[in-house]
Structure formats: C-alpha cells, structure tokens
Coordinates of C-alpha atoms in Angstrom, one line a residue:
Chain A
M141 CA -66.2 3.8 7.4
K142 CA -67.6 4.3 3.9
K143 CA -66.1 2.2 1.1
E144 CA -63.2 3.8 -0.7
K145 CA -63.8 5.0 -4.2
L146 CA -60.9 3.5 -6.3
K147 CA -59.4 5.9 -8.8
K148 CA -58.9 5.2 -12.5
W149 CA -55.4 5.0 -13.8
Q150 CA -55.7 8.4 -15.5
E151 CA -56.4 10.0 -12.1
L152 CA -53.2 8.9 -10.4
P153 CA -50.2 11.2 -9.8
I154 CA -47.0 10.5 -11.8
G155 CA -44.7 7.8 -10.6
G156 CA -47.2 6.5 -8.0
L157 CA -46.4 9.5 -5.8
I158 CA -48.6 10.4 -2.9
L159 CA -49.0 14.2 -3.0
D160 CA -51.4 14.7 -0.1
M161 CA -49.4 13.9 3.0
G162 CA -51.0 12.2 6.0
N163 CA -53.7 10.7 3.8
S164 CA -53.7 7.3 5.5
S165 CA -56.7 8.2 7.5
E166 CA -58.7 8.1 4.3
T167 CA -57.4 4.6 3.4
Q168 CA -58.3 1.4 5.2
T169 CA -54.8 0.2 5.8
G170 CA -55.6 -2.5 8.5
D171 CA -58.5 -4.4 7.0
W172 CA -56.4 -7.3 5.9
N173 CA -55.6 -8.8 9.3
P174 CA -57.2 -12.1 10.2
N175 CA -56.9 -11.1 13.9
R176 CA -58.6 -8.2 15.6
L177 CA -57.9 -6.1 18.7
V178 CA -60.7 -5.7 21.2
W179 CA -60.9 -3.3 24.1
N180 CA -62.6 -4.0 27.5
E181 CA -64.1 -0.9 28.8
D182 CA -64.9 -2.5 32.2
T183 CA -61.2 -3.1 33.2
C184 CA -59.6 -0.1 31.5
T185 CA -58.1 2.6 33.7
H186 CA -57.6 5.1 30.9
C187 CA -53.9 5.4 31.7
L188 CA -53.3 5.9 27.9
L189 CA -50.1 3.9 27.8
C190 CA -51.7 2.0 24.8
W191 CA -52.4 5.4 23.1
I192 CA -48.8 6.6 23.6
N193 CA -47.3 3.4 22.3
C194 CA -49.6 2.7 19.4
P195 CA -47.5 3.1 16.2
D196 CA -50.6 3.6 14.0
A197 CA -52.7 6.0 16.1
S198 CA -55.4 3.4 16.3
I199 CA -56.4 3.9 19.9
K200 CA -59.3 6.3 19.8
V201 CA -59.3 8.8 22.6
E202 CA -61.8 11.5 23.5
D203 CA -61.5 13.9 26.5
S204 CA -58.4 11.9 27.8
K205 CA -60.5 8.7 27.8
V206 CA -60.1 5.7 25.6
I207 CA -63.3 5.2 23.6
G208 CA -62.4 2.4 21.3
I209 CA -60.2 0.9 18.6
D210 CA -59.8 2.0 15.0
N211 CA -59.9 -1.4 13.5
Y212 CA -59.5 0.0 9.9
H213 CA -56.0 1.1 10.8
C214 CA -54.9 -1.2 13.6
K215 CA -52.4 -3.8 12.4
V216 CA -52.8 -5.9 15.5
C217 CA -49.1 -5.6 16.4
G218 CA -49.9 -6.3 20.1
I219 CA -47.7 -3.5 21.5
C220 CA -50.7 -2.0 23.4
V221 CA -51.5 -5.5 24.9
E222 CA -47.9 -5.7 26.0
V223 CA -47.9 -2.3 27.8
C224 CA -51.4 -2.5 29.2
P225 CA -50.9 -2.6 33.1
T226 CA -54.4 -3.8 34.2
K227 CA -55.1 -7.4 35.4
P228 CA -56.7 -8.8 33.4
K229 CA -55.5 -6.9 30.3
S230 CA -58.0 -4.4 28.9
L231 CA -56.8 -5.1 25.4
E232 CA -56.9 -8.5 23.8
I233 CA -56.2 -10.0 20.4
I234 CA -58.9 -12.4 19.1
S235 CA -59.2 -14.3 15.9
E236 CA -61.5 -12.8 13.3
E237 CA -63.3 -16.1 13.1
V238 CA -64.3 -15.8 16.7
A239 CA -65.3 -12.2 16.2
Chain B
M340 CA -12.7 7.4 -27.7
G341 CA -16.5 6.9 -27.2
D342 CA -16.0 6.9 -23.4
D343 CA -14.3 10.3 -23.6
A344 CA -17.0 11.6 -25.9
I345 CA -19.6 10.8 -23.3
A346 CA -17.5 12.3 -20.5
E347 CA -17.1 15.5 -22.6
A348 CA -20.9 15.7 -23.0
M349 CA -21.2 15.2 -19.3
R350 CA -18.8 18.1 -18.6
Q351 CA -20.9 20.3 -20.8
I352 CA -24.2 19.2 -19.2
N353 CA -22.7 19.6 -15.7
P354 CA -25.2 17.4 -13.9
H355 CA -26.0 18.0 -10.2
V356 CA -25.1 14.5 -9.2
V357 CA -23.2 11.7 -10.8
A358 CA -23.0 8.4 -8.8
A359 CA -21.0 5.6 -10.4
Y360 CA -18.9 2.6 -9.9
P361 CA -16.5 2.1 -12.8
I362 CA -16.6 -1.1 -14.8
T363 CA -14.8 -2.0 -18.1
P364 CA -15.4 -0.9 -20.8
S365 CA -17.1 2.3 -19.5
T366 CA -14.4 3.0 -16.8
Q367 CA -12.9 5.7 -18.9
V368 CA -16.1 7.7 -18.7
V369 CA -15.9 7.7 -14.9
E370 CA -12.2 8.4 -14.9
A371 CA -12.4 11.3 -17.3
F372 CA -15.4 12.8 -15.5
A373 CA -13.7 12.4 -12.0
R374 CA -10.8 14.4 -13.5
F375 CA -13.3 17.2 -14.5
V376 CA -14.6 17.2 -11.0
A377 CA -11.1 17.3 -9.5
D378 CA -10.1 20.1 -11.8
G379 CA -13.2 22.1 -10.9
L380 CA -14.5 22.1 -14.5
V381 CA -18.0 21.0 -13.2
D382 CA -20.1 21.7 -10.1
T383 CA -21.2 18.1 -10.0
E384 CA -21.5 16.2 -6.7
F385 CA -19.6 13.0 -7.7
V386 CA -20.4 10.0 -5.6
A387 CA -18.0 7.1 -5.9
T388 CA -20.2 4.4 -4.6
E389 CA -19.2 0.9 -3.3
S390 CA -21.3 -0.9 -6.0
E391 CA -23.5 -0.4 -9.0
H392 CA -26.6 -1.2 -6.9
S393 CA -25.6 1.7 -4.6
A394 CA -24.8 3.9 -7.6
M395 CA -28.3 3.5 -9.1
S396 CA -29.9 3.8 -5.6
A397 CA -28.0 7.1 -5.1
C398 CA -29.1 8.3 -8.5
V399 CA -32.8 7.5 -7.7
G400 CA -32.5 9.4 -4.5
A401 CA -30.8 12.4 -6.1
A402 CA -33.3 12.5 -9.0
A403 CA -36.2 12.2 -6.5
G404 CA -34.6 15.1 -4.6
G405 CA -34.9 17.2 -7.8
G406 CA -31.4 16.9 -9.3
R407 CA -30.2 16.3 -12.9
V408 CA -28.5 13.0 -12.5
M409 CA -26.4 10.6 -14.5
T410 CA -24.6 7.3 -14.1
V411 CA -22.5 5.0 -16.2
T412 CA -22.1 1.2 -16.3
G413 CA -22.5 -2.0 -18.3
S414 CA -22.5 -5.8 -18.1
Q415 CA -22.3 -7.2 -14.6
G416 CA -22.6 -3.7 -13.2
L417 CA -25.9 -3.2 -15.0
A418 CA -27.0 -6.7 -13.9
Y419 CA -26.2 -5.7 -10.3
M420 CA -28.3 -2.5 -10.7
F421 CA -31.3 -4.5 -12.0
E422 CA -33.5 -4.2 -8.9
V423 CA -33.2 -0.4 -8.8
L424 CA -33.7 0.1 -12.6
G425 CA -37.4 -0.6 -12.1
V426 CA -37.6 1.8 -9.2
A427 CA -36.2 4.6 -11.4
S428 CA -38.7 4.0 -14.2
G429 CA -41.6 3.2 -11.8
L430 CA -41.0 6.5 -10.0
R431 CA -40.7 8.2 -13.4
L432 CA -37.3 9.8 -12.6
P433 CA -35.6 11.5 -15.5
L434 CA -32.2 9.8 -15.1
V435 CA -29.6 9.3 -17.8
M436 CA -27.4 6.3 -17.9
A437 CA -24.5 5.7 -20.3
I438 CA -23.8 2.1 -21.1
A439 CA -20.8 0.6 -22.8
N440 CA -22.4 -2.7 -23.9
R441 CA -20.5 -5.7 -22.7
A442 CA -21.2 -9.5 -22.5
L443 CA -22.6 -11.1 -19.4
N444 CA -20.8 -13.9 -17.5
S445 CA -20.3 -16.8 -17.8
P446 CA -17.7 -17.2 -19.3
L447 CA -16.3 -14.0 -18.0
N448 CA -15.8 -11.6 -20.9
I449 CA -15.1 -7.9 -20.9
H450 CA -15.8 -7.4 -24.6
G451 CA -18.9 -6.0 -26.4
D452 CA -22.3 -7.4 -27.0
H453 CA -25.8 -6.4 -26.2
S454 CA -26.9 -9.1 -23.7
D455 CA -26.6 -6.6 -20.8
T456 CA -29.1 -4.0 -22.0
M457 CA -31.3 -6.6 -23.8
A458 CA -31.8 -8.2 -20.4
M459 CA -33.4 -5.0 -19.1
R460 CA -35.3 -4.2 -22.3
D461 CA -38.7 -4.3 -20.5
M462 CA -37.7 -2.4 -17.4
G463 CA -39.5 0.7 -18.6
W464 CA -36.4 2.7 -19.7
I465 CA -35.9 4.4 -23.1
H466 CA -33.0 2.9 -25.0
L467 CA -30.9 4.8 -27.5
Y468 CA -28.1 3.0 -29.3
S469 CA -25.2 4.8 -30.8
E470 CA -23.2 3.8 -33.9
N471 CA -20.0 5.8 -33.1
C472 CA -18.3 8.3 -30.9
Q473 CA -20.2 11.2 -32.4
E474 CA -23.6 9.6 -31.8
A475 CA -22.5 8.7 -28.3
Y476 CA -21.8 12.4 -27.6
D477 CA -25.0 13.6 -29.4
N478 CA -27.2 11.0 -27.8
T479 CA -26.0 11.8 -24.3
I480 CA -26.9 15.4 -24.7
Q481 CA -30.3 14.7 -26.2
A482 CA -31.0 12.0 -23.6
F483 CA -31.4 14.7 -20.9
R484 CA -34.0 16.6 -23.0
I485 CA -35.9 13.4 -23.7
A486 CA -35.8 12.1 -20.1
E487 CA -36.8 15.5 -18.6
N488 CA -39.6 16.3 -21.0
P489 CA -42.8 16.7 -18.9
N490 CA -44.7 14.3 -21.2
V491 CA -42.0 11.7 -20.9
R492 CA -40.3 11.8 -17.4
T493 CA -38.8 8.4 -18.0
P494 CA -35.1 7.3 -17.5
V495 CA -33.1 7.0 -20.7
L496 CA -30.0 4.9 -21.4
V497 CA -27.5 5.7 -24.1
A498 CA -25.6 2.6 -25.2
I499 CA -22.4 2.3 -27.1
D500 CA -20.6 -0.9 -28.1
G501 CA -18.0 -1.9 -25.6
F502 CA -14.5 -1.4 -27.1
Q503 CA -15.7 -1.1 -30.7
T504 CA -17.0 2.4 -29.8
S505 CA -16.0 2.9 -26.2
H506 CA -12.3 2.6 -27.0
M507 CA -12.3 3.6 -30.7
V508 CA -10.3 6.7 -31.5
E509 CA -12.4 8.8 -33.9
T510 CA -12.8 12.4 -34.9
L511 CA -15.4 14.1 -32.8
I512 CA -17.2 17.4 -33.3
V513 CA -17.7 18.9 -29.9
E514 CA -20.3 21.7 -29.9
P515 CA -19.6 24.9 -27.9
D516 CA -20.4 24.7 -24.2
K517 CA -22.8 27.6 -24.6
L518 CA -24.8 25.8 -27.3
V519 CA -25.1 22.6 -25.2
K520 CA -26.0 24.5 -22.1
K521 CA -28.7 26.4 -24.0
F522 CA -30.0 23.3 -25.7
I523 CA -30.5 21.2 -22.5
G524 CA -31.7 24.3 -20.5
E525 CA -32.5 24.5 -16.8
H526 CA -33.7 21.3 -15.1
I527 CA -37.2 21.8 -13.8
P528 CA -37.8 19.0 -11.4
S529 CA -41.3 17.5 -10.9
Y530 CA -42.3 17.1 -7.2
P531 CA -38.7 17.3 -5.8
M532 CA -38.4 15.8 -2.4
L533 CA -36.1 18.6 -1.3
D534 CA -39.0 21.1 -1.7
I535 CA -39.8 20.8 2.0
D536 CA -42.8 23.2 1.8
N537 CA -44.6 20.7 -0.5
P538 CA -43.9 17.3 0.9
V539 CA -44.6 14.2 -1.3
L540 CA -44.2 10.5 -0.7
Y541 CA -42.0 8.5 -3.2
G542 CA -42.1 4.8 -3.3
A543 CA -45.3 3.9 -1.5
A544 CA -46.6 0.3 -1.5
D545 CA -49.5 -0.8 -3.7
R546 CA -51.9 -3.7 -3.1
P547 CA -53.5 -5.5 -6.0
D548 CA -56.2 -2.8 -6.2
Y549 CA -53.8 -0.1 -7.5
Y550 CA -50.6 -1.8 -8.8
M551 CA -51.9 -2.4 -12.3
E552 CA -53.4 1.1 -12.6
H553 CA -50.0 2.6 -11.6
K554 CA -48.2 0.4 -14.2
R555 CA -50.6 1.6 -16.9
S556 CA -50.0 5.2 -15.8
Q557 CA -46.2 4.6 -16.0
L558 CA -46.6 3.7 -19.6
V559 CA -47.7 7.2 -20.6
G560 CA -44.1 8.4 -20.6
I561 CA -43.0 5.6 -22.9
I562 CA -46.0 6.1 -25.2
N563 CA -45.2 9.9 -25.5
A564 CA -41.5 9.2 -26.1
P565 CA -41.3 8.6 -29.9
E566 CA -42.8 12.0 -30.7
V567 CA -40.4 13.7 -28.2
I568 CA -37.4 11.8 -29.4
T569 CA -38.2 12.7 -33.0
Q570 CA -38.8 16.4 -32.2
I571 CA -35.6 16.7 -30.1
G572 CA -33.6 14.9 -32.8
K573 CA -34.8 17.5 -35.3
E574 CA -34.1 20.4 -32.9
Y575 CA -30.6 19.1 -32.3
G576 CA -30.1 18.7 -36.0
D577 CA -31.2 22.3 -36.7
L578 CA -28.4 23.5 -34.3
T579 CA -25.6 21.1 -35.2
G580 CA -26.4 19.7 -38.7
R581 CA -26.6 16.2 -37.3
Y582 CA -30.3 15.0 -37.4
Y583 CA -31.6 12.1 -35.4
G584 CA -34.8 10.0 -35.6
L585 CA -36.1 6.8 -34.1
V586 CA -34.4 4.8 -36.9
E587 CA -31.9 5.6 -39.6
E588 CA -32.2 4.4 -43.2
Y589 CA -29.1 3.9 -45.3
R590 CA -29.7 3.5 -49.1
M591 CA -33.1 2.0 -48.4
E592 CA -35.0 3.9 -51.1
D593 CA -34.6 1.3 -53.9
T594 CA -33.4 -1.7 -51.9
E595 CA -34.8 -5.2 -52.0
Y596 CA -32.5 -6.7 -49.4
A597 CA -32.1 -5.1 -46.0
I598 CA -30.2 -5.7 -42.8
V599 CA -31.5 -4.4 -39.5
V600 CA -28.9 -3.8 -36.8
M601 CA -28.0 -1.5 -33.9
S602 CA -24.9 0.3 -32.8
A603 CA -21.4 0.0 -34.2
T604 CA -22.0 -2.8 -36.6
A605 CA -24.3 -0.4 -38.6
G606 CA -21.0 1.3 -39.7
S607 CA -19.6 -1.9 -41.0
V608 CA -22.9 -2.7 -42.8
K609 CA -22.8 0.7 -44.5
G610 CA -19.3 -0.1 -45.7
A611 CA -20.4 -3.5 -47.1
I612 CA -23.4 -1.9 -48.8
D613 CA -21.2 0.7 -50.6
Q614 CA -19.1 -2.2 -51.9
L615 CA -22.1 -4.3 -52.9
R616 CA -23.8 -1.4 -54.7
E617 CA -20.7 -1.2 -56.9
E618 CA -21.2 -4.8 -57.7
G619 CA -24.8 -4.0 -58.6
I620 CA -26.5 -5.5 -55.5
A621 CA -29.1 -3.1 -54.2
A622 CA -28.4 -3.6 -50.5
G623 CA -29.8 -1.4 -47.7
L624 CA -29.7 -0.9 -44.0
L625 CA -32.2 0.0 -41.3
K626 CA -30.5 1.1 -38.2
I627 CA -32.5 1.1 -35.0
R628 CA -31.6 4.1 -32.7
A629 CA -34.5 3.9 -30.3
F630 CA -35.0 0.3 -29.4
R631 CA -37.4 1.2 -26.5
P632 CA -40.0 2.3 -27.2
F633 CA -39.7 0.1 -30.3
P634 CA -40.5 2.1 -33.5
A635 CA -42.7 -0.6 -35.0
D636 CA -44.5 1.7 -37.5
E637 CA -41.3 3.1 -38.9
V638 CA -39.7 -0.3 -39.1
A639 CA -42.8 -1.8 -40.9
K640 CA -42.9 1.2 -43.3
S641 CA -39.3 1.0 -44.2
L642 CA -39.1 -2.8 -44.6
S643 CA -42.4 -3.3 -46.3
R644 CA -40.8 -2.3 -49.6
T645 CA -38.1 -5.1 -49.4
K646 CA -38.2 -8.7 -50.4
S647 CA -35.9 -10.2 -47.7
V648 CA -34.6 -8.9 -44.4
A649 CA -31.8 -10.1 -42.1
V650 CA -32.0 -9.0 -38.5
L651 CA -28.6 -9.0 -36.8
D652 CA -28.8 -9.5 -33.0
R653 CA -25.7 -9.0 -30.9
C654 CA -27.4 -11.1 -28.1
G655 CA -28.3 -14.7 -27.8
T656 CA -31.9 -16.0 -28.0
G657 CA -32.0 -17.5 -24.4
G658 CA -34.5 -20.0 -25.7
A659 CA -36.8 -17.4 -27.4
Q660 CA -37.7 -17.8 -31.1
G661 CA -34.8 -15.6 -32.0
G662 CA -32.8 -12.6 -30.8
P663 CA -34.7 -9.7 -29.2
L664 CA -34.4 -7.3 -32.1
F665 CA -35.5 -10.1 -34.5
L666 CA -38.7 -10.8 -32.5
E667 CA -39.6 -7.1 -32.6
V668 CA -38.9 -6.6 -36.3
R669 CA -40.8 -9.8 -37.3
T670 CA -43.8 -8.8 -35.1
A671 CA -43.8 -5.3 -36.6
L672 CA -44.1 -6.8 -40.1
Y673 CA -47.0 -9.2 -39.2
E674 CA -49.7 -6.8 -40.3
E675 CA -48.2 -6.1 -43.7
K676 CA -50.0 -7.4 -46.7
S677 CA -47.0 -9.0 -48.3
P678 CA -44.2 -8.9 -45.7
P679 CA -40.6 -9.7 -46.7
Q680 CA -39.0 -12.9 -45.6
V681 CA -37.2 -12.3 -42.3
I682 CA -34.2 -14.2 -41.0
N683 CA -32.1 -13.8 -37.9
Y684 CA -28.4 -13.9 -37.3
I685 CA -26.7 -13.9 -33.9
Y686 CA -23.3 -12.2 -34.2
G687 CA -20.5 -10.6 -32.3
L688 CA -21.1 -12.2 -28.9
G689 CA -18.3 -11.4 -26.4
G690 CA -16.6 -9.1 -28.8
K691 CA -16.4 -11.5 -31.7
D692 CA -15.4 -9.7 -34.9
L693 CA -17.7 -9.3 -37.8
P694 CA -15.6 -8.8 -40.9
L695 CA -17.3 -7.3 -44.0
K696 CA -17.1 -10.7 -45.8
H697 CA -19.7 -12.1 -43.4
I698 CA -22.0 -9.1 -43.9
K699 CA -21.7 -9.5 -47.7
D700 CA -22.5 -13.2 -47.3
V701 CA -25.7 -12.2 -45.5
Y702 CA -26.8 -10.0 -48.4
L703 CA -26.0 -12.7 -50.9
R704 CA -28.2 -15.1 -48.9
L705 CA -30.9 -12.4 -48.8
R706 CA -30.7 -12.1 -52.6
E707 CA -31.0 -15.9 -52.9
I708 CA -34.1 -16.0 -50.6
A709 CA -35.7 -13.2 -52.7
R710 CA -34.9 -15.1 -55.9
T711 CA -36.1 -18.6 -54.8
G712 CA -38.6 -17.7 -52.1
E713 CA -37.0 -20.4 -49.9
R714 CA -36.1 -19.0 -46.6
G715 CA -34.0 -21.8 -45.1
K716 CA -32.8 -21.6 -41.5
L717 CA -34.7 -19.0 -39.5
V718 CA -32.1 -18.3 -36.8
D719 CA -28.4 -18.8 -37.3
F720 CA -25.0 -17.6 -36.1
L721 CA -22.6 -15.4 -38.0
N722 CA -18.8 -16.1 -38.0
L723 CA -19.1 -19.1 -35.7
R724 CA -16.7 -22.0 -36.0
E725 CA -18.6 -25.2 -36.6

C-alpha cells in the first residue's frame, strides 16, 4: 500500500467530520499492532468462517478462496484464529519481532 | 427576572430541541420554558434529562442531527457537563447555552460568581456576558445568529449573574415575535446527520498525525467570531435601538482611571462613576461583553489612554498570577508603548455584595496610583473581612 498523503489543516472538513463514508480502505488503520496475523495456505480448507467472522473485512478472498490477510487493516483481534476449524490452525498470531 | 427574560427569548426563538436539567439559579428558565411547551406556545422537543452531562450530550446529538438547540445550566451542572462541552465545540455545533453564573463547591454556595464559566474559558466556546435582564434577552437572541453563522459554527454561551440578574425584577423590552423570528431566520444545518441521503461521520478518532491539524481547523470559527459578533450586534441595534459590540465603554472618552469588569457589576460601576464625576473624578468603565474570543485589540485601544486600571474578577486566581480577566487585560496591554498600571481585585465570590463604597475606593486608589506612580499590591480582595 502506498504511503498516505497527510492533509494540511486547511483541507480538513469542519468539526473533524468524515464526509466520504467507507473511506477506511484508504487509511492504514491496523499498522500500529506489535503482533501480526499470518495465514497458512497449506492447511486452509477455504471454509471462509474467518472471512464471515472478521469484524474488519481483513481476510482477502478471491473466487471463494482465501488469498491472504490485509495486514494494514487487521487489528489482530484473534477471532479468525478462534473460529478456524483446521488442525493445526491455518491462522496464527505471531509477534512482529519474529516476523 | 433575568431567567424569565431568557425563557421569553427562547419562546420567540422556538428551538427544535431544548434538553436541560434545572439547577439554581437558572431553574426558572427551565420552569418557564417547560410551561411554554406544556401550553403549546412552542414546537420544541423538550427533553428533561437525568443530569447535565446527559443534557449536553442530548444537545450535541440534536445539533449534529441538524436542529436548532439550546440548554441552560450553571455551577455544578456546568462542571458536570465539562467533558461534553469540548465535544460540542470540537464538532463545531452551533449550540446556545444560557448560564446563570454561580459559585462552585466547596463550600456549597448557590449564589453568583464567575468561577463556573471561567473554568471552561478555554473549551472553545464563545462567551457573552450580560449586565442585566435586557442584555440577557438580547444576547440570547443574538447568540443563535452568531453560533449558526457559517463562518463561525461554534457554540455560544450567554451568561448572567446568578441572582443579581437571574432573579432581579427589571423592566424588559420584549421585541415582537415576528421581529425576532425574522432576525434569527431559518436554521440551515451544516452536514445534518438526519440527512440520510448524504451520510457523514461525527466524532471520529484522531491519532497524533491529525489531532493538531483538527484543533487548528477548529480555531477558525473563534477567529472569525469577533467580526460576526460585531456585525450582528449592529444589525440587532438597527432593529431595536440597542447596539452591541465586543466591549462597552462608559464615560471612557476623557478618563484616566478605568475599571474593567463583566456582567451585573458593570451596572454598579456605572452608578459609582456618575457619583464620582460629580465630585470631579474622571472615572470610566470598560465592560467586556465577549470574553471569548478575548477582544484584546479593543481592550488595548480603550485602556491605552488611561493612567491606571483596576480589573475586577468575580473568580479566584486558583494560583495563577491574578484572576482570569486580569491576566487577559494585562497581556493585551503588554505591546503598548506606555501602558497604564494595572491592578486586580477579586470580588463578589459566592454572591458577596459589592456596595458602591468599595467601587469608589478602587477609583480613589487608581487616582493615587496615577499620582504617585506607585502601584502597591497587584492582586487583592474587595470587601473581604480581614
């Protein structure tokens, strides 16, 4: 993802309002987390339970198959890990230091 | 009474929403207005909330929804609202809040002083202070025009002195309903949340990369306010004959000794000045109407001609170098080539009387300072037993 261009104060809407709804895809909202979610393609069955349960639409899916994680928006809440039915789990939280 | 004057203005304004929790000495505003609602004289949605925190929260929601909104409070109630006051100004909502100024606990005291609104002086609100019932009425009407001006879009508070004005029976000129309605005009909301075809998000979070930019952007309304307050004060004057500015000068044209004060005490000071003038003492008054944004240029211009100035603060120092009004006035004079000597008196805390004798004593001390050049004590109390 390209680096966001920060706006000057004169360019901001009144009262800190956000006028263009659904603009979080343009903003890196998950880059602060010291942990990271990783996906293991080899064990994944593409059941999409993670995709259904993800509160931040951060499981990337194409043609009904998981293709990866949107780490710029994933908050590493761990819900997908919890619901993943495969053994071993196909989703794992690792420390950023390890990554 | 001042409270009834505000309630009468509210009846004429007919806001979409009033959310309030009554507190002495502004209870009468809420009571009188609730009666207007019950009698069907207004269309207002009146929300009797369970606390002032909820009252201000309801006002924020209603104003964000696109309504013309007002509340009333003071003292502990205002303190309880504190958290939401910054939300209102940060979101640039054109709320109007009437305040009957009252002391803060402890000790518990229901009488007038300015420590409640002075505690919120930097919350990003516009502050208008009223000398009497008439000004309370006039300021309430003008406040909506100021708050809703597209270049301002900032909440405005209209303050009156608790009891001295809120419960003072005075003659009041009430303008015709039609005139008031025409003067305030239709409310044109900016980005109303109830416009579901154009959804917007209010109250988003900022990280350090945007917070400061947003706070700078918020200041635009306050910076634009003086011009708008002045213009609306003139427009109101053209209609009613009662003109308003950021400050009011009383017999300042040839004065050497001036008192700076806000609200009801200005009336007493005018009385003292008239008596002193008869004794040959050229006393004058500079009354601050708009405390926020502070009219520093007007204050400096008015006081630069004087030799000595006493600023009367109806609020303690809290460990600062003087009362809040004093700090503003003294700073405003710093750039002057030969500024007057400025002293500070704390007066009237918790409703303490300020008889004319004490005001005259202040002028006599100012004359002495001008004569000798010796300032003496910088910050002192007026009418304090010691």
